[in-house]
């Protein structure tokens, strides 16, 4: 095949030698109906024709032969000389005309022009990110110029070094170019279907930020990091990045650096349902390829696009499942991005001249690494940066090199001093002053096996939000479901409930009915507790008509939960209608709980709405409340007298409101503590009241998955604990041991 250009519909994953790894994967994605931006590919044959037509290879080879690969300066000089040679050579007229003709067929005039090397994304070596990308390119000659610059980028210092290190023949690696409709992304990021920090194949990692994704790839901003269970798609953890700025396309096609305000810096970049939907799509791509994937994505308003997908090339099997622990206080914390524990002397790298200072065994500390630093990084025993996330340059390269690293510490370059002896833990993201490697005593205890060691009096339930996971989760020997959030049903519909007030509420009732039925069916006869909708004004604006909800300065304390439901009673009524339909079909295992209660009148008003459609609370179904505000704690006895048949603690909000802490603010995240005496004291108070009335108590916040908290709850006399499925065995066995202790002490 000697075509100069191919479009995505004509390309598949077997064509790496023709269009490069990036282009081959885009064509493959297009042909399995994954949403990608419209694109065409300038083939590797175009580059080969350009080199041969101008007789460039002999001159390029002469420059390469003079490189001292141990010297960053030598690599840099060679790279600059080859780039100048290519950029000063005219593009053959037939190639130029072909580029312009196909560019004019694009649906958008702003395009991204990206390199796609024919050795890129091979499993033996990662060439990802070594060649150039040009964004917001507009105009025929501008696109031609961007293509020429992509060809020149085949000889960046980093690319030259990697080919040498991995024994690739420079003359055998060609480059193709992707010309792709520019997604004017408001939010973007990267998704790994295998946790790159610890090679955990059971976890999916998403990194996201505002604006164009290049800031995340380069590591110039600290993105959000979300970790999900790769099977159930439960969100296991969130690290909200402190993003200082975003790159936004301006009207002229340039990139403006938009400084973010304090609220934007520390806000969650993707909604929970967007995170889950992205993870599900990523898993579909992984299943198609049969290999873990590194996926770049972008949101243009509400539309999700996959910009590229490639095999993860840095997965390494853990040599041991032994957990090493350092018994000392850390001085810094960042993101654990490459596993291992090492000690060494601090050497700061502030500019390229500092690279020569790095000797074998040093810890390289810098604001953020660049491709020019790769040879020095290879000499280092460990790497620490102020900025970046799991997919920044420092993280990717350190994993490739097998060098432990911690990124995104914010202030390592100001806290540490030159020649400090430090220990960095690439497994936990912690950094210690001194050498602790010699003190580590490998813990030889085997990991707890996934089996239940005994029956417990305290019921252990699951948190299940995604109906499609219910059947799998029901196979665990749980006592039912302690939390089902209506928001996940709503988000999957893509429409804000406010839309149905005018268009008809039957469809909204059907959404609740369908989602809840799948879970109730999977777990019957075990009880499942459904929480009515709790839609914050800032979290669901991306849904259809979500922008019609008024903006609030403090959405966490605004009109959400039962407040919103009673302000729009037809919506709550529609939710009860969906529930009644299930009960009429014979599902007697459903309980309903009301969120964010602060007044007993809210409970009685909700009861009346249920009764208005023929539902009898605590006869047809159990009606309870979420205890997640200090206000509800102090009126709990009154609410129970009004007919609440169970109480479920929402410890995330209860802790936040009790301690006055924004749990999404990473600057004070260390103060968030569900075990604070003020939080535990309120839980104890409610449990005592509920036990006096014979009312069941449960917990469904993240705290329930914490074994230490679980132990406290059992001692306080809680009736059930709801946990994420991945914590089920650990918490179940912790509870069993605590109950055994209590029984032994009472003998």
XYZ file of C-alpha atoms in Angstrom:
747
model
C 0.000 0.000 0.000
C 1.447 3.359 -1.058
C -1.399 5.707 -0.195
C -0.363 9.041 1.275
C -3.613 9.494 3.269
C -6.160 7.159 4.872
C -9.338 7.966 6.828
C -10.359 6.261 10.069
C -12.971 4.022 8.422
C -10.224 2.414 6.303
C -7.813 1.702 9.170
C -7.517 -1.015 11.813
C -5.083 -2.068 14.523
C -3.033 -4.276 12.181
C -1.813 -1.239 10.214
C 0.797 0.117 12.645
C 3.535 -0.034 10.009
C 1.413 2.129 7.698
C -0.219 4.716 9.987
C 1.587 4.286 13.310
C 0.266 3.003 16.608
C -1.869 6.007 17.505
C -3.626 6.124 14.126
C -4.124 2.349 13.952
C -5.862 2.389 17.311
C -8.073 5.339 16.348
C -9.200 3.496 13.231
C -9.917 0.400 15.298
C -11.966 2.420 17.802
C -13.967 4.062 15.017
C -14.872 0.667 13.621
C -16.190 -0.646 16.974
C -18.398 2.455 17.426
C -16.318 4.236 20.052
C -16.874 8.029 19.831
C -13.707 9.590 18.371
C -13.205 12.996 16.714
C -13.296 12.920 12.893
C -9.772 12.319 11.529
C -7.516 11.315 8.641
C -3.959 9.982 8.708
C -0.921 10.987 6.709
C 0.805 7.611 6.316
C 4.368 6.617 7.145
C 4.948 6.335 3.403
C 4.463 10.111 3.181
C 7.304 10.628 5.655
C 9.469 8.045 3.869
C 8.830 9.785 0.539
C 9.776 13.158 2.094
C 13.081 11.775 3.456
C 14.053 9.965 0.232
C 12.964 12.734 -2.132
C 15.254 15.182 -0.298
C 18.069 12.662 0.403
C 18.004 13.524 4.127
C 18.928 10.197 5.714
C 22.726 10.265 5.138
C 22.913 13.686 6.833
C 20.678 12.561 9.727
C 22.811 9.439 10.238
C 26.010 11.492 10.402
C 24.556 13.556 13.251
C 23.300 10.466 15.138
C 26.696 8.762 14.905
C 28.328 11.582 16.897
C 26.021 11.353 19.955
C 27.372 10.595 23.450
C 24.281 8.909 24.910
C 25.412 9.479 28.510
C 25.373 13.251 27.967
C 22.052 15.166 27.932
C 23.801 18.067 26.186
C 25.051 15.850 23.374
C 21.537 14.477 22.823
C 20.086 17.976 22.844
C 22.573 19.299 20.274
C 21.934 16.369 17.912
C 18.177 16.766 18.252
C 18.318 20.477 17.445
C 20.523 19.914 14.393
C 18.269 17.226 12.914
C 15.127 19.281 13.589
C 16.611 22.296 11.801
C 17.535 20.102 8.857
C 13.987 18.747 8.486
C 12.202 22.053 9.117
C 14.301 23.823 6.490
C 13.421 21.229 3.840
C 10.314 21.923 1.671
C 7.405 19.465 1.670
C 7.036 17.793 -1.774
C 4.239 19.424 -3.762
C 2.159 16.237 -4.171
C 2.145 15.636 -0.398
C 1.304 19.283 0.246
C -1.698 19.147 -2.114
C -2.896 15.884 -0.533
C -2.800 17.371 2.966
C -4.720 20.492 1.888
C -7.349 18.506 -0.042
C -8.155 16.239 2.919
C -8.043 19.079 5.446
C -10.752 20.846 3.461
C -12.955 17.752 3.821
C -12.906 18.039 7.634
C -16.105 19.104 9.404
C -14.196 21.544 11.626
C -11.480 23.999 10.648
C -9.683 23.827 13.982
C -7.711 20.579 14.091
C -5.194 18.805 16.267
C -2.136 17.523 14.412
C -0.504 14.616 16.250
C 2.486 12.392 15.576
C 2.034 8.620 15.316
C 5.315 6.696 15.208
C 5.386 3.229 13.673
C 7.150 1.891 16.796
C 4.856 3.793 19.134
C 2.746 1.822 21.586
C 4.461 -1.509 20.968
C 4.457 -3.678 24.112
C 8.244 -3.936 24.121
C 8.818 -0.222 24.595
C 6.756 2.871 25.165
C 7.336 5.662 22.679
C 4.187 7.471 23.821
C 4.488 11.202 24.193
C 7.938 11.469 22.612
C 6.729 13.090 19.407
C 4.890 16.368 18.926
C 1.253 17.397 19.127
C -0.073 20.711 17.789
C -3.463 21.980 18.911
C -5.953 24.466 17.470
C -4.299 24.472 14.046
C -6.355 26.401 11.478
C -5.562 27.037 7.821
C -4.158 25.015 4.921
C -0.525 26.117 5.155
C -0.626 25.984 8.952
C -1.644 22.295 8.813
C 1.172 21.543 6.343
C 3.640 23.278 8.660
C 2.352 21.285 11.650
C 2.872 18.033 9.718
C 6.473 19.037 8.993
C 7.019 19.752 12.689
C 5.590 16.321 13.561
C 8.093 14.692 11.224
C 10.899 16.645 12.887
C 9.699 15.494 16.312
C 10.735 11.937 15.471
C 14.165 13.170 16.539
C 13.502 14.812 19.906
C 16.227 14.106 22.455
C 13.930 11.779 24.356
C 12.875 9.836 21.245
C 16.491 9.401 20.117
C 17.503 8.207 23.586
C 14.620 5.718 23.860
C 15.294 4.154 20.486
C 18.944 3.758 21.421
C 18.117 2.308 24.856
C 15.590 -0.170 23.418
C 17.782 -1.158 20.437
C 15.494 0.245 17.758
C 17.184 1.082 14.473
C 16.627 4.827 13.888
C 16.347 4.249 10.158
C 13.563 1.660 10.581
C 11.235 3.843 12.688
C 8.933 5.970 10.538
C 6.284 8.451 11.558
C 2.691 8.998 10.477
C 0.556 12.012 11.370
C -3.018 12.256 12.670
C -5.100 15.261 11.591
C -8.082 15.253 13.906
C -11.036 17.548 14.567
C -10.117 19.654 17.578
C -12.267 18.891 20.610
C -12.588 22.210 22.413
C -12.505 20.335 25.673
C -13.883 21.870 28.835
C -12.666 18.823 30.739
C -10.207 16.161 29.702
C -7.851 13.547 30.996
C -6.507 10.018 30.911
C -7.965 6.676 31.960
C -5.944 3.545 32.764
C -7.752 0.193 32.850
C -4.924 -1.161 35.011
C -3.574 0.915 37.921
C -0.192 2.109 36.600
C 1.145 2.926 40.060
C 0.910 -0.601 41.454
C 0.036 -2.772 38.410
C -3.276 -3.718 40.044
C -5.380 -5.229 37.265
C -8.505 -4.956 39.427
C -8.424 -1.150 39.490
C -9.195 1.556 36.931
C -7.563 4.967 37.361
C -8.966 8.190 35.893
C -7.129 11.510 35.894
C -9.120 14.601 34.930
C -8.711 18.349 34.764
C -10.318 21.445 33.326
C -9.421 22.556 29.803
C -7.184 20.887 27.244
C -5.574 17.604 28.248
C -2.025 18.556 27.331
C -1.546 20.144 30.763
C -2.210 16.758 32.379
C 0.029 14.786 30.030
C 2.865 17.265 30.524
C 2.392 17.299 34.290
C 2.140 21.092 34.424
C -1.045 20.864 36.529
C -2.112 18.521 39.310
C -5.286 16.725 38.130
C -7.994 14.879 40.032
C -7.263 11.177 40.456
C -10.135 8.706 40.815
C -9.602 5.001 41.495
C -12.403 2.542 40.686
C -12.985 -1.156 41.169
C -12.409 -2.611 37.704
C -15.263 -5.103 38.014
C -18.051 -3.288 39.866
C -17.001 0.249 38.807
C -17.383 1.482 42.369
C -15.346 4.607 43.053
C -12.820 3.530 45.682
C -11.003 6.820 46.206
C -10.781 10.399 44.996
C -7.803 12.765 45.136
C -8.970 16.250 44.162
C -6.082 18.060 42.496
C -5.318 21.705 43.157
C -5.419 22.831 39.506
C -4.009 26.342 39.243
C -4.972 27.032 35.621
C -6.571 25.574 32.501
C -5.667 25.884 28.822
C -8.676 27.130 26.850
C -8.942 27.762 23.108
C -9.562 31.409 22.245
C -11.426 32.794 19.223
C -8.213 33.094 17.225
C -7.312 29.447 17.756
C -4.609 30.113 20.294
C -4.493 28.707 23.792
C -5.267 31.040 26.666
C -3.974 30.245 30.132
C -7.039 30.724 32.320
C -6.257 31.091 36.021
C -8.843 29.272 38.142
C -10.420 30.763 41.240
C -10.110 29.071 44.633
C -13.439 27.264 44.276
C -12.595 25.943 40.805
C -9.071 24.876 41.785
C -10.305 22.444 44.404
C -13.568 21.304 42.801
C -14.176 17.795 41.492
C -13.611 17.833 37.744
C -15.916 14.968 36.693
C -19.277 13.953 38.131
C -19.388 10.528 39.746
C -21.632 9.191 36.986
C -19.270 10.547 34.318
C -16.393 8.758 36.030
C -18.351 5.495 36.080
C -19.562 5.840 32.470
C -16.011 6.571 31.312
C -14.687 3.540 33.200
C -17.326 1.295 31.604
C -16.392 2.567 28.133
C -12.690 2.078 28.908
C -13.375 -1.503 29.982
C -15.183 -2.107 26.688
C -12.077 -0.925 24.835
C -9.859 -3.152 26.991
C -12.059 -6.188 26.302
C -11.839 -5.521 22.572
C -8.051 -5.342 22.585
C -7.564 -8.028 25.226
C -4.964 -5.843 26.944
C -4.983 -3.069 29.570
C -5.366 0.349 27.920
C -4.094 3.896 28.406
C -6.921 6.101 27.091
C -7.041 9.862 26.521
C -10.497 11.452 26.642
C -12.116 14.868 26.296
C -15.539 16.314 27.086
C -16.909 18.978 24.739
C -19.816 20.177 26.857
C -21.736 16.929 27.459
C -20.204 14.839 24.647
C -17.425 12.421 25.567
C -14.756 11.689 22.942
C -11.955 9.156 23.080
C -8.954 10.945 21.621
C -6.666 7.909 21.610
C -6.140 4.504 23.197
C -3.003 2.420 23.442
C -1.783 -0.621 25.346
C -0.208 0.136 28.704
C 3.460 -0.691 28.258
C 4.705 -0.218 31.815
C 2.883 -2.995 33.678
C 5.243 -4.996 35.820
C 4.269 -7.949 37.938
C 4.846 -7.269 41.602
C 7.761 -9.351 42.795
C 6.111 -9.834 46.171
C 2.822 -9.237 47.867
C 4.615 -8.382 51.090
C 3.766 -4.987 52.547
C 6.718 -2.937 53.743
C 5.975 -0.391 56.448
C 8.077 2.478 57.751
C 7.443 3.335 61.374
C 8.225 7.057 61.249
C 6.503 10.362 60.605
C 6.583 11.470 56.984
C 7.668 14.982 55.984
C 5.935 15.091 52.599
C 3.094 13.354 50.826
C 2.265 13.111 47.132
C 0.925 10.566 44.659
C 2.574 7.148 44.609
C 3.415 6.704 40.929
C 6.103 4.022 40.703
C 6.438 1.355 43.407
C 9.436 0.702 45.609
C 11.167 2.113 48.698
C 14.594 3.727 48.305
C 16.906 6.130 50.111
C 19.372 8.635 48.699
C 20.733 12.162 48.756
C 18.605 15.005 47.390
C 19.870 16.694 44.219
C 17.793 19.576 42.843
C 17.345 19.954 39.093
C 16.151 23.468 38.257
C 17.476 23.654 34.694
C 19.320 21.527 32.155
C 22.711 22.573 33.494
C 21.880 20.781 36.765
C 21.504 17.408 35.034
C 25.241 16.789 35.132
C 25.074 16.902 38.968
C 23.028 13.684 39.161
C 25.101 10.643 40.121
C 24.022 7.047 40.548
C 22.131 6.666 43.827
C 20.872 10.273 44.041
C 17.214 11.276 44.444
C 16.259 13.694 41.672
C 13.989 16.450 43.046
C 12.411 18.995 40.695
C 9.248 20.959 40.030
C 8.434 18.667 37.081
C 10.623 16.517 34.854
C 11.001 17.094 31.114
C 12.073 14.750 28.298
C 15.592 16.197 28.483
C 15.974 14.782 31.981
C 15.519 11.114 31.018
C 19.231 10.117 31.107
C 19.564 11.717 34.559
C 16.356 10.040 35.726
C 17.826 6.674 34.767
C 20.828 7.326 37.030
C 18.596 8.341 39.944
C 17.556 5.975 42.682
C 14.264 7.852 43.069
C 12.310 10.829 41.708
C 10.248 13.478 43.550
C 8.293 16.351 41.941
C 6.164 19.272 43.110
C 3.599 18.904 40.329
C 1.922 16.240 38.224
C -0.373 13.251 38.464
C -0.294 9.524 37.731
C 0.123 10.148 34.018
C 2.609 13.018 33.994
C 6.032 12.701 32.388
C 7.787 11.893 35.677
C 5.285 9.144 36.507
C 5.352 7.480 33.099
C 9.124 7.518 32.711
C 9.846 6.393 36.281
C 7.563 3.395 35.783
C 9.298 2.582 32.508
C 12.682 2.803 34.207
C 11.567 0.935 37.326
C 12.595 3.889 39.516
C 10.387 4.609 42.579
C 8.718 8.010 42.377
C 6.363 10.350 44.209
C 4.804 13.264 42.288
C 2.478 16.157 43.108
C 3.963 16.900 46.545
C 3.333 20.649 45.958
C 6.392 21.868 47.867
C 9.197 19.276 47.903
C 11.570 21.776 46.299
C 11.017 24.240 49.143
C 10.897 21.836 52.108
C 13.852 19.637 51.164
C 17.447 20.847 51.026
C 20.304 19.857 48.742
C 22.084 16.709 50.057
C 19.307 15.813 52.533
C 19.218 12.043 53.059
C 15.622 10.961 52.456
C 13.566 7.803 51.964
C 10.804 7.824 49.362
C 8.020 5.253 49.383
C 6.645 4.816 45.884
C 3.958 2.486 47.230
C 2.297 5.039 49.532
C 3.452 8.430 48.246
C 5.160 9.274 51.547
C 8.629 10.794 51.969
C 10.716 10.533 55.162
C 13.818 12.312 56.416
C 16.635 9.787 56.875
C 17.436 6.292 55.604
C 14.767 3.769 56.567
C 15.443 1.169 53.885
C 17.804 -0.715 56.174
C 15.126 -0.839 58.895
C 12.331 -2.293 56.793
C 11.348 -5.713 58.039
C 9.337 -7.459 55.385
C 6.008 -8.494 56.759
C 5.685 -12.164 55.886
C 2.080 -12.535 56.890
C 0.035 -13.574 53.922
C -2.741 -11.320 52.737
C -6.115 -12.086 54.199
C -7.870 -14.598 52.002
C -11.275 -13.804 50.705
C -13.289 -16.083 52.946
C -15.638 -15.530 55.837
C -14.262 -16.885 59.089
C -17.546 -16.883 60.987
C -21.152 -15.743 61.199
C -21.802 -12.301 62.667
C -24.685 -10.897 64.664
C -24.095 -7.504 63.054
C -25.407 -7.576 59.505
C -22.930 -6.708 56.762
C -24.617 -5.213 53.719
C -23.332 -3.827 50.429
C -23.468 -0.468 48.691
C -24.843 -1.050 45.173
C -25.496 1.873 42.828
C -25.044 0.368 39.382
C -27.814 -2.093 38.434
C -25.606 -4.021 36.006
C -23.286 -5.031 38.876
C -26.049 -6.282 41.173
C -26.071 -9.895 39.989
C -22.326 -10.300 40.562
C -22.405 -8.596 43.960
C -25.390 -10.648 45.085
C -23.152 -13.741 45.075
C -21.289 -12.395 48.102
C -22.795 -13.718 51.326
C -24.031 -10.288 52.374
C -27.163 -9.457 54.339
C -28.592 -7.285 51.595
C -28.034 -3.778 50.263
C -27.739 -0.843 52.660
C -27.519 1.937 50.073
C -28.818 2.418 46.538
C -28.487 6.002 45.302
C -31.160 7.290 42.934
C -28.628 9.644 41.346
C -26.914 6.822 39.456
C -30.159 5.805 37.766
C -30.794 9.449 36.909
C -27.314 10.131 35.565
C -27.412 7.097 33.286
C -30.587 8.513 31.728
C -28.737 11.743 30.896
C -31.747 13.866 31.895
C -32.228 15.963 35.025
C -35.513 15.102 36.839
C -36.599 18.748 36.567
C -37.099 18.080 32.835
C -39.938 15.637 33.521
C -42.072 18.162 35.411
C -43.074 19.625 32.039
C -42.553 16.652 29.721
C -44.312 14.039 31.860
C -43.348 12.205 35.035
C -44.172 8.676 33.864
C -40.737 8.302 32.283
C -39.048 9.393 35.511
C -41.032 6.798 37.473
C -39.943 4.197 34.921
C -36.256 5.142 35.394
C -36.560 4.532 39.151
C -38.567 1.344 38.611
C -36.143 -0.198 36.101
C -32.955 0.545 38.029
C -34.309 -0.544 41.399
C -35.934 -3.688 40.001
C -32.642 -5.101 38.738
C -31.058 -4.746 42.182
C -34.113 -5.910 44.157
C -34.425 -8.973 41.915
C -30.751 -9.913 42.297
C -30.826 -9.743 46.103
C -34.345 -10.942 46.973
C -35.431 -11.903 49.593
C -32.605 -9.928 51.235
C -33.553 -6.303 51.952
C -32.419 -3.465 49.690
C -32.568 0.151 50.869
C -33.149 2.835 48.268
C -32.282 6.476 48.954
C -34.527 9.003 47.251
C -32.779 11.515 45.009
C -30.118 13.822 46.434
C -29.106 16.109 43.567
C -26.755 18.976 44.392
C -27.030 22.004 42.112
C -23.339 21.913 41.106
C -23.036 18.198 40.374
C -25.738 17.523 37.795
C -25.748 20.619 35.600
C -24.376 18.514 32.737
C -27.642 16.550 32.495
C -30.349 17.724 30.105
C -32.074 20.770 31.677
C -29.660 20.611 34.611
C -28.590 24.145 33.765
C -32.107 25.326 34.656
C -31.360 24.718 38.332
C -30.299 27.960 39.989
C -26.617 28.359 40.838
C -25.741 28.267 44.543
C -22.696 29.697 46.320
C -22.582 26.720 48.690
C -24.300 23.733 47.036
C -23.292 21.333 49.827
C -25.592 23.254 52.171
C -28.104 24.262 49.522
C -31.347 22.884 48.127
C -30.679 19.166 47.787
C -31.852 15.938 49.382
C -35.307 16.053 50.918
C -35.328 19.859 50.607
C -35.312 19.647 46.815
C -37.806 16.772 46.799
C -40.337 18.666 48.920
C -39.803 21.838 46.883
C -40.749 19.702 43.840
C -43.179 17.182 45.402
C -44.247 15.769 42.033
C -40.726 14.380 41.603
C -40.791 12.607 44.968
C -44.260 11.328 44.125
C -42.942 9.946 40.823
C -40.169 8.117 42.693
C -42.738 6.566 45.044
C -44.871 5.553 42.031
C -41.900 3.626 40.611
C -41.403 1.951 43.994
C -45.133 1.126 44.325
C -45.074 -0.595 40.951
C -42.333 -2.917 42.238
C -44.151 -3.594 45.497
C -47.333 -4.416 43.557
C -45.278 -6.916 41.532
C -44.308 -8.705 44.735
C -40.979 -7.140 45.700
C -41.362 -7.012 49.471
C -37.663 -6.475 50.178
C -37.560 -2.727 49.454
C -36.843 -0.042 52.042
C -36.795 3.688 51.316
C -34.712 6.299 53.119
C -34.937 10.075 52.950
C -31.691 12.090 52.666
C -30.506 15.235 54.445
C -33.330 15.443 56.985
C -33.153 18.284 59.541
C -36.832 18.588 60.595
C -39.416 15.994 61.614
C -41.921 17.832 59.379
C -39.861 16.750 56.355
C -40.384 13.119 57.318
C -44.142 13.473 57.845
C -44.577 15.409 54.573
C -42.781 12.629 52.684
C -44.979 10.000 54.330
C -48.089 11.838 53.153
C -46.828 11.886 49.558
C -46.313 8.108 49.696
C -49.767 7.612 51.220
C -51.349 9.805 48.521
C -50.610 7.127 45.896
C -51.774 4.225 48.066
C -48.481 3.229 49.680
C -48.546 2.393 53.374
C -45.176 3.162 54.997
C -43.985 0.418 57.355
C -46.732 -1.876 56.057
C -45.950 -2.128 52.333
C -42.344 -1.058 52.788
C -39.968 0.218 55.451
C -39.469 3.989 55.562
C -36.347 5.367 57.214
C -34.029 8.336 57.104
C -30.409 9.167 56.503
C -28.774 10.623 59.609
C -26.201 12.904 58.004
C -26.785 16.271 59.663
C -26.186 17.265 63.299
C -29.740 18.651 63.204
C -31.214 15.190 62.641
C -29.236 13.796 65.582
C -30.931 16.125 68.043
C -34.494 15.471 66.821
C -34.048 11.730 66.242
C -36.478 10.644 68.946
C -39.216 12.824 67.438
C -38.573 11.398 63.953
C -38.766 7.841 65.282
C -42.075 8.661 66.958
C -43.334 9.900 63.585
C -42.742 6.397 62.211
C -39.146 6.029 60.989
C -38.434 2.288 60.990
C -34.670 2.486 60.418
C -31.819 4.985 60.616
C -28.789 4.945 58.313
C -25.764 7.106 59.097
C -24.237 9.011 56.194
C -20.857 9.617 57.782
C -19.367 11.579 54.882
C -21.786 14.482 55.328
C -22.173 14.028 59.086
C -18.408 14.374 59.535
C -18.175 17.308 57.143
C -20.995 19.247 58.789
C -19.920 18.420 62.336
C -16.280 19.395 61.874
C -16.914 22.265 59.442
C -14.639 20.715 56.808
C -15.036 20.624 53.033
C -14.094 17.029 52.295
C -13.154 17.929 48.706
C -10.592 20.548 49.769
C -7.212 18.810 49.665
C -5.608 21.581 51.735
C -7.564 20.486 54.821
C -8.322 16.891 53.830
C -6.074 15.581 56.601
C -8.494 17.061 59.183
C -11.425 14.994 57.895
C -11.850 12.247 60.489
C -14.961 10.102 61.008
C -13.408 8.865 64.264
C -13.446 12.366 65.776
C -15.128 12.220 69.222
C -17.796 14.698 68.091
C -18.828 12.414 65.208
C -18.645 9.159 67.165
C -20.517 10.792 70.050
C -23.447 11.706 67.811
C -23.576 8.206 66.349
C -23.574 6.733 69.854
C -26.426 9.038 70.909
C -28.618 8.008 67.970
C -27.896 4.275 68.390
C -28.971 4.435 72.044
C -32.228 6.207 71.157
C -32.957 3.805 68.289
C -32.231 0.717 70.401
C -34.661 1.971 73.048
C -37.397 2.048 70.393
C -36.358 -1.169 68.646
C -35.428 0.739 65.475
C -32.664 -0.660 63.263
C -29.483 1.388 62.813
C -27.013 1.123 59.966
C -24.150 3.024 58.355
C -23.529 3.576 54.667
C -20.761 6.190 54.480
C -17.157 5.437 53.555
C -16.404 5.028 57.269
C -18.202 1.687 57.260
C -15.419 0.219 55.119
C -12.808 1.243 57.702
C -12.110 -1.737 60.032
C -11.261 0.595 62.942
C -14.598 2.378 62.589
C -16.391 -0.942 62.148
C -14.986 -2.108 65.483
C -16.278 1.025 67.230
C -19.721 0.656 65.658
C -20.088 -2.949 66.798
C -19.192 -1.965 70.342
C -21.771 0.835 70.193
C -24.442 -1.696 69.209
C -25.133 -0.850 65.566
C -27.335 -3.383 63.751
C -25.753 -3.337 60.295
C -22.822 -1.921 58.345
C -22.894 -1.242 54.594
C -19.607 -1.449 52.709
C -18.186 -1.419 49.206
C -17.909 -4.931 47.810
C -14.097 -4.881 47.820
C -14.127 -4.298 51.614
C -16.763 -6.931 52.368
C -14.518 -9.766 53.563
C -12.196 -7.517 55.535
C -15.042 -5.792 57.406
C -17.028 -9.016 57.885
C -14.057 -10.734 59.487
C -13.185 -7.669 61.586
C -16.737 -7.623 62.927
C -16.575 -11.349 63.677
C -13.397 -10.892 65.728
C -14.839 -7.914 67.633
C -18.011 -9.827 68.443
C -15.913 -12.754 69.654
C -13.977 -10.413 71.972
C -17.199 -8.966 73.356
C -18.636 -12.445 73.925
C -15.449 -13.618 75.647
C -15.408 -10.600 77.975
C -19.029 -11.232 78.962
C -18.399 -14.838 79.967
